[in-house]
Coordinates of C-alpha atoms and ligand atoms in Angstrom, one line a residue:
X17 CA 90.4 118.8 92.7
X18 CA 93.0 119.6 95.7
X19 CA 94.7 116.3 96.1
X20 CA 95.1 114.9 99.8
X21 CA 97.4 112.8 99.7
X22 CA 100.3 114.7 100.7
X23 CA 98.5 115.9 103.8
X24 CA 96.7 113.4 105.3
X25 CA 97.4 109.5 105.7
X26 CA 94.8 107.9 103.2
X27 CA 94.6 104.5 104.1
X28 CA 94.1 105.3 108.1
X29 CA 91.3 107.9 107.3
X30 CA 89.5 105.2 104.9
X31 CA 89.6 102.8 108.4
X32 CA 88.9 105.1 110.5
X33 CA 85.2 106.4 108.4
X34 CA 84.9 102.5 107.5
X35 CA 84.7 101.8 111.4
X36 CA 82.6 104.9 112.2
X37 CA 80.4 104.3 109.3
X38 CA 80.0 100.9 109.0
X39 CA 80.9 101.3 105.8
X40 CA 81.7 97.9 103.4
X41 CA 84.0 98.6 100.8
X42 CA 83.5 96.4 97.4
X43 CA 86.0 96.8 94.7
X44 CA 86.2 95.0 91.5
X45 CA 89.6 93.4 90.2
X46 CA 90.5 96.6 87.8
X47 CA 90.8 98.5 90.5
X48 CA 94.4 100.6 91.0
X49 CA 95.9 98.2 93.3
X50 CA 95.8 100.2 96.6
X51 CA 92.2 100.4 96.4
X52 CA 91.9 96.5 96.2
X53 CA 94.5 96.0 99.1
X54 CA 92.2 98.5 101.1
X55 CA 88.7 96.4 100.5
X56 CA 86.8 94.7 102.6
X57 CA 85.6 92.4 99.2
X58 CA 87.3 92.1 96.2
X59 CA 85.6 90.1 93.9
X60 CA 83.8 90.5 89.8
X61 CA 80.5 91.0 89.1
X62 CA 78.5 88.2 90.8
X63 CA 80.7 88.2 93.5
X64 CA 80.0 91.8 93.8
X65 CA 76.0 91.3 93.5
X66 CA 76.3 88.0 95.9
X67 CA 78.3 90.3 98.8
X68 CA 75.7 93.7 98.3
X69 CA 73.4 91.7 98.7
X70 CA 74.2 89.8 102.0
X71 CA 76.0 92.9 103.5
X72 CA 74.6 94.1 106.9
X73 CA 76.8 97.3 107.0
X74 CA 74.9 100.7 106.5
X75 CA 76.9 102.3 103.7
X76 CA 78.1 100.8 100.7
X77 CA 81.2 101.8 99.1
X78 CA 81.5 101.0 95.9
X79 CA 84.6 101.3 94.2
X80 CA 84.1 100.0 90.8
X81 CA 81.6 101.2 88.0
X82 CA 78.3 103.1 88.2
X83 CA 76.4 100.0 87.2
X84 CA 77.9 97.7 89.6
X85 CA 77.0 100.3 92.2
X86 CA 72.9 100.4 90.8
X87 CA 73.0 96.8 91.3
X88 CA 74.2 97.5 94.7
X89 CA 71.4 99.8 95.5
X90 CA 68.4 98.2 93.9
X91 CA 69.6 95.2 95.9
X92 CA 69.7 97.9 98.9
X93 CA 67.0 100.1 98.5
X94 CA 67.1 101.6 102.1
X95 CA 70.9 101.5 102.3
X96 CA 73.0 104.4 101.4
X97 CA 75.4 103.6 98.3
X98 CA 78.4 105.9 97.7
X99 CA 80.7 106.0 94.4
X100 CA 83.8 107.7 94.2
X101 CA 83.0 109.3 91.2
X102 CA 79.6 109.1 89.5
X103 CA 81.6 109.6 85.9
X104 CA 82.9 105.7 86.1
X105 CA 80.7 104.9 83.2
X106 CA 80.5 101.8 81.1
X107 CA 80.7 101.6 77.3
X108 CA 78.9 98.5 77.2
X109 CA 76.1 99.8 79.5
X110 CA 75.7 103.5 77.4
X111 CA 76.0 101.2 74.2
X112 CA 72.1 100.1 75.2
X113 CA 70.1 103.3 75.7
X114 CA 67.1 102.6 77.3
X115 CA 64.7 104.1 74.8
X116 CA 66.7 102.3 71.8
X117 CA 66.6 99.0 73.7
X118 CA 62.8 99.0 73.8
X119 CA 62.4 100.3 70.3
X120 CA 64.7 97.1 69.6
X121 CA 62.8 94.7 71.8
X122 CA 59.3 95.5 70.8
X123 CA 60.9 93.6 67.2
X124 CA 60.8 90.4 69.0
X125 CA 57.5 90.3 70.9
X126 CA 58.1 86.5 71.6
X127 CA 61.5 86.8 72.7
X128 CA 62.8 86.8 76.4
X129 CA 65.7 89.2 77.7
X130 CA 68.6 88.0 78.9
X131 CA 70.8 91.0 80.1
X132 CA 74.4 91.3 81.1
X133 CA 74.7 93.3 84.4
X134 CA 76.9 95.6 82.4
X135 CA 73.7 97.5 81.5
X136 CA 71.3 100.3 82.8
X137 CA 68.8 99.8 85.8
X138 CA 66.4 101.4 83.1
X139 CA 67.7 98.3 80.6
X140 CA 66.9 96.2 83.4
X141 CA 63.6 96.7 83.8
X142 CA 63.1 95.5 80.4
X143 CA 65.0 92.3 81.0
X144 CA 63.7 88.7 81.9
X145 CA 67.3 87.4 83.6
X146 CA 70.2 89.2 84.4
X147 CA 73.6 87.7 83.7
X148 CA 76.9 87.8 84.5
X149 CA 80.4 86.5 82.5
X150 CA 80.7 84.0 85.3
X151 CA 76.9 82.5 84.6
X152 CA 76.1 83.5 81.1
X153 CA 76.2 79.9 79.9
X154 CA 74.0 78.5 82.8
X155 CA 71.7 81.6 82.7
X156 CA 71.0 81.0 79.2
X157 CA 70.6 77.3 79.4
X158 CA 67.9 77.5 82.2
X159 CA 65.6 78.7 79.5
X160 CA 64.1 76.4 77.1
X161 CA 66.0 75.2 73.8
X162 CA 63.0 76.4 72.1
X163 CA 62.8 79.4 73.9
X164 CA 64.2 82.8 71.4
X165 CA 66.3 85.3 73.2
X166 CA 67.8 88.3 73.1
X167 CA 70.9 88.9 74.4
X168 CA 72.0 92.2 75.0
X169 CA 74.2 94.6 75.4
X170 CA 77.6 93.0 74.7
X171 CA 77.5 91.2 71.1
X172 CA 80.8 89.1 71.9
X173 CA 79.5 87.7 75.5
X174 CA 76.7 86.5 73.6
X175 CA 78.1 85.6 70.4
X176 CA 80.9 83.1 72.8
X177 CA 77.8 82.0 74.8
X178 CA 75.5 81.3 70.9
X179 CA 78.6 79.2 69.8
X180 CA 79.0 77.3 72.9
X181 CA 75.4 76.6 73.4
X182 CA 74.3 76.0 69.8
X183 CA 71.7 78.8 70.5
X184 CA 70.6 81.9 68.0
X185 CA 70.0 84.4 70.4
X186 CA 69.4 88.1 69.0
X187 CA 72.3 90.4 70.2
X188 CA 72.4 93.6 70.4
X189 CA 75.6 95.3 68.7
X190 CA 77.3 96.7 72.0
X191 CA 81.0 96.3 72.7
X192 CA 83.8 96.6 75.8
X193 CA 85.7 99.4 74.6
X194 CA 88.7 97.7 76.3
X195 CA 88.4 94.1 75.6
X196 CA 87.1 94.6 72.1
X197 CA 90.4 96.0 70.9
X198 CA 92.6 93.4 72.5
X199 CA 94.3 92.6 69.2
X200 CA 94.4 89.2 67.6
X201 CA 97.6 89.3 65.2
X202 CA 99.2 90.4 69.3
X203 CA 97.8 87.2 70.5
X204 CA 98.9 84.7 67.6
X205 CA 102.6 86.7 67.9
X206 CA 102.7 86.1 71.6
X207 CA 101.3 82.5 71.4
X208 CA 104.4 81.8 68.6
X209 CA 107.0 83.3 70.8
X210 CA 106.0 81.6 74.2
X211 CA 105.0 78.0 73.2
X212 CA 104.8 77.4 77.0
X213 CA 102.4 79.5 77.4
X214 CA 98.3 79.0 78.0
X215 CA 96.0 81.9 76.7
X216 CA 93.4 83.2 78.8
X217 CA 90.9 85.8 78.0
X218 CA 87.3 87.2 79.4
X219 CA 84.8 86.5 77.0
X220 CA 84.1 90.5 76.5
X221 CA 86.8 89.8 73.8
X222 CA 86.2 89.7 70.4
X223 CA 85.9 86.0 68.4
X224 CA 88.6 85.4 67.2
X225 CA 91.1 86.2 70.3
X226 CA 88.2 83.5 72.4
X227 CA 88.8 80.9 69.5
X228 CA 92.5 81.0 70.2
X229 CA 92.3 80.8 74.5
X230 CA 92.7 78.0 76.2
X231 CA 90.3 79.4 79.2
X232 CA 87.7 81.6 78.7
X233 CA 86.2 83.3 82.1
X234 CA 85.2 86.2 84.3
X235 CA 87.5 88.0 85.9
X236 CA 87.1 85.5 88.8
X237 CA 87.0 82.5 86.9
X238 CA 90.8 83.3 85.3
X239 CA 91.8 83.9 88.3
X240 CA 91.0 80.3 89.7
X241 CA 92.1 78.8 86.8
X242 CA 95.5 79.9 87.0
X243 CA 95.8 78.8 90.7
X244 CA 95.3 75.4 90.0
X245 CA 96.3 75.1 86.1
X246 CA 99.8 73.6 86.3
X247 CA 101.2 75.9 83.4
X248 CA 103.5 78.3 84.5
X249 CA 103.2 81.3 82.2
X250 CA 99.9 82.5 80.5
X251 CA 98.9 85.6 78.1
X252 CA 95.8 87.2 79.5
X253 CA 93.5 89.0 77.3
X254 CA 91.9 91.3 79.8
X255 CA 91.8 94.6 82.0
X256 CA 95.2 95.5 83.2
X257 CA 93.9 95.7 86.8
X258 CA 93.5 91.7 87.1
X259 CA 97.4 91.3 86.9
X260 CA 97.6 92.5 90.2
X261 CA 95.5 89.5 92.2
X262 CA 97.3 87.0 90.2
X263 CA 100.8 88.2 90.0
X264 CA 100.0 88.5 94.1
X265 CA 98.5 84.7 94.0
X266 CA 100.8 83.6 92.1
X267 CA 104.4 84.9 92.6
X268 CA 106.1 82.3 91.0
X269 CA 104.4 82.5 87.5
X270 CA 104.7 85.3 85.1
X271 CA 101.7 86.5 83.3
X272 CA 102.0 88.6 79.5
X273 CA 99.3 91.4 79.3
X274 CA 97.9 91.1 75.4
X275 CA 98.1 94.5 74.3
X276 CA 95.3 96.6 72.1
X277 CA 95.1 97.2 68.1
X278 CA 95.8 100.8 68.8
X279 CA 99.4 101.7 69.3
X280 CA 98.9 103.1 72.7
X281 CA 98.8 99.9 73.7
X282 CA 97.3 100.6 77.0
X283 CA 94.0 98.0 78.2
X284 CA 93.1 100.0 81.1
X285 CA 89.2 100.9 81.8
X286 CA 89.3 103.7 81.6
X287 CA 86.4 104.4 83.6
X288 CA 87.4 102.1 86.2
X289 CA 90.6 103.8 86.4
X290 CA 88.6 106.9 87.6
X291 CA 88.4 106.0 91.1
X292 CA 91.6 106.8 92.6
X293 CA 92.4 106.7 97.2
X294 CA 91.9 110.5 97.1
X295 CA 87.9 110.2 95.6
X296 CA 87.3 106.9 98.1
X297 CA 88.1 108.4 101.0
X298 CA 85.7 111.8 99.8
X299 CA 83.2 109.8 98.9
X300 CA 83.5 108.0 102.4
X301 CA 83.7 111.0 104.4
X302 CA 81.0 113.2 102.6
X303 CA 78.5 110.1 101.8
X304 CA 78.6 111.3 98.1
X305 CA 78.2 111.0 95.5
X306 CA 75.2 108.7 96.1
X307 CA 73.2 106.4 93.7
X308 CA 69.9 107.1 93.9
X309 CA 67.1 105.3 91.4
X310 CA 63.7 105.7 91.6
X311 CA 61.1 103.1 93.8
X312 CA 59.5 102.0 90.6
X313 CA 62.9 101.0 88.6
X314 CA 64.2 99.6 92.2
X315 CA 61.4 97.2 91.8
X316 CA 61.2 96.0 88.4
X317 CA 65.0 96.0 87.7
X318 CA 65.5 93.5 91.1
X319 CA 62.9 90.9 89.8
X320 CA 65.6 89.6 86.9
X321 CA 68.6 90.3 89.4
X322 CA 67.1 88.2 92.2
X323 CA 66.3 85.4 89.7
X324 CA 70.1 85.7 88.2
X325 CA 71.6 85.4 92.3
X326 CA 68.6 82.6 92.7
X327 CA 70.0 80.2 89.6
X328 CA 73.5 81.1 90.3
X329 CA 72.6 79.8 93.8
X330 CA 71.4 76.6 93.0
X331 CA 74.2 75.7 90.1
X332 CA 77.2 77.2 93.0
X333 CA 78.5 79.6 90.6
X334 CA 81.1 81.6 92.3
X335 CA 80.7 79.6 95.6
Ligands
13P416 P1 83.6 90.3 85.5 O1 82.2 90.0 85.8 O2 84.4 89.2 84.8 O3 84.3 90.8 86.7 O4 83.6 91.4 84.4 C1 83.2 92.7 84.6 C2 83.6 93.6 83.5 O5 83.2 94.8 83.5 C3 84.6 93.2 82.6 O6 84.9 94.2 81.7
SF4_417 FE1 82.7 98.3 80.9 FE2 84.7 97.3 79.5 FE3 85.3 98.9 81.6 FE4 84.3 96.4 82.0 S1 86.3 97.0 81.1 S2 83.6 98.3 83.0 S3 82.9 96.2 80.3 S4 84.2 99.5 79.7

């Protein structure tokens, strides 16, 4: 793709359609940085959800992953919603194909669905509640004790939220391709070497790097903890692309990136990493590429996301 940097300034032509448009721009915390300074929102996935769904501006720009965006648009069903690149996938949302995930379901004909939004409009429509990292516990604890669930697609979300609840849901066996190889011998090293240090990791992370944090939370929920934690340095088992809000909120603490089993060492999304200023300000100025999703998985997928934003409501997550 010809690159426009060089000829054009970026940042002033993403204003200027943003004015013209009125365009919102939503960008989730991994992010390149630029793209986050340029946003009108920057927030994780409920945030996200909350703002799409009270925005009153025409186009929604939404620079993070192609499932945030279908959230965006069945919450938006007559607005236009623009991706820089329709590519920015998910592993944990392609881990749960939607023909495999009603195969699987139809095992467990008296159990409710609880899905993380990291999953397919089509997964959706098969799914009693939507949940996010920031509300999983509360989501799951609005159903009955006595109630069986299934929990799908990320197995370690739902394994963190089993042991904390004392539930048994049924998970399916998806996996963050990022956070699942944050390594736990890394952590353990780092913890040894900086005893002043707190741990904090999203709960996409595999068990036993959760069983040795001090804070587990959504992107938006570490972030708040570190503002008012009194600890000044931290390890952070997560996406790269959060360092950049905190390090920003907090200049005077220094935060240690846990790196991956691999030896590239690199915990980037790579998916999220996709959307670069150069695709933004294309996808701004040509409307495209759009999400579309038909009127009949619109409807059924925005019954278990309205109930998720009406329970997150009413227990103030995120507010
Ligand atoms: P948050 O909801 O914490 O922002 O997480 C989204 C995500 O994709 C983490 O990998
Ligand atoms: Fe999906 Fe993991 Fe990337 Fe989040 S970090 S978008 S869960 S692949």
């Amino acid at each position: 793709m010809e690159t426009l940097t060089a000829k054009i300034n970026l940042t002033e032509e993403i204003n200027r359609l943003r004015r013209e448009k009125n365009a919102v721009i939503l960008a989730h915390y991994y992010q390149v940085s630029e793209i986050q300074d340029i946003a009108d929102y920057v927030g994780d996935s409920l945030g996200l959800a909350q703002r799409a769904a009270e925005t009153e501006a025409d186009m929604i720009v939404f620079a993070g992953v192609h499932f945030m965006a279908e959230t965006a648009k069945i919450l938006n069903p007559n607005k236009k919603v623009v991706l820089p690149d329709l590519n920015a996938g998910c592993s944990l949302a392609e881990s749960a194909p939607a023909e495999d995930f009603r195969k699987f379901k139809e095992n467990y004909p008296d159990h409710k669905v609880v899905s993380y939004v990291n999953s397919t409009a089509a997964v959706k429509t098969m799914t009693d509640v939507v949940c996010t990292s920031s509300n999983a516990k509360d989501i799951v604890e609005s159903f009955p004790q006595d109630q069986p669930l299934i929990f799908a697609p990320d197995k370690n979300l739902g394994g963190y939220i089993n042991s904390i609840t004392g539930r048994n849901m049924v998970l399916w066996e998806g996996t963050c391709e990022v956070h699942d190889v944050l390594s736990t011998e890394k952590v353990m090293q780092m913890a040894a070497e900086n005893p002043d240090a707190k741990v904090i990791a999203h709960p996409e992370c595999k068990g036993p790097v959760l069983e040795l944090a001090d804070f587990v939370g959504s992107t938006a929920q570490m972030l708040k903890f570190v503002k008012t934690d009194e600890s000044k340095k931290y390890i952070v088992a997560t996406e790269t692309g959060l360092l950049y809000q905190m390090q920003k909120d907090n200049p005077e603490k220094e935060f240690l990136v846990v790196p991956t089993d691999e030896t590239c060492a690199c915990n980037d999304c790579p998916y999220m990493k996709m959307n670069t200023m150069d695709k933004l300000y294309r996808c701004m100025r040509d409307e495209t590429p759009e999400i579309e999703l038909s009127k009949e998985t619109i409807e059924k997928a925005k019954k278990p996301i309205i109930k998720m934003l009406d329970l997150s409501r009413k227990i103030k997550v995120n507010k």
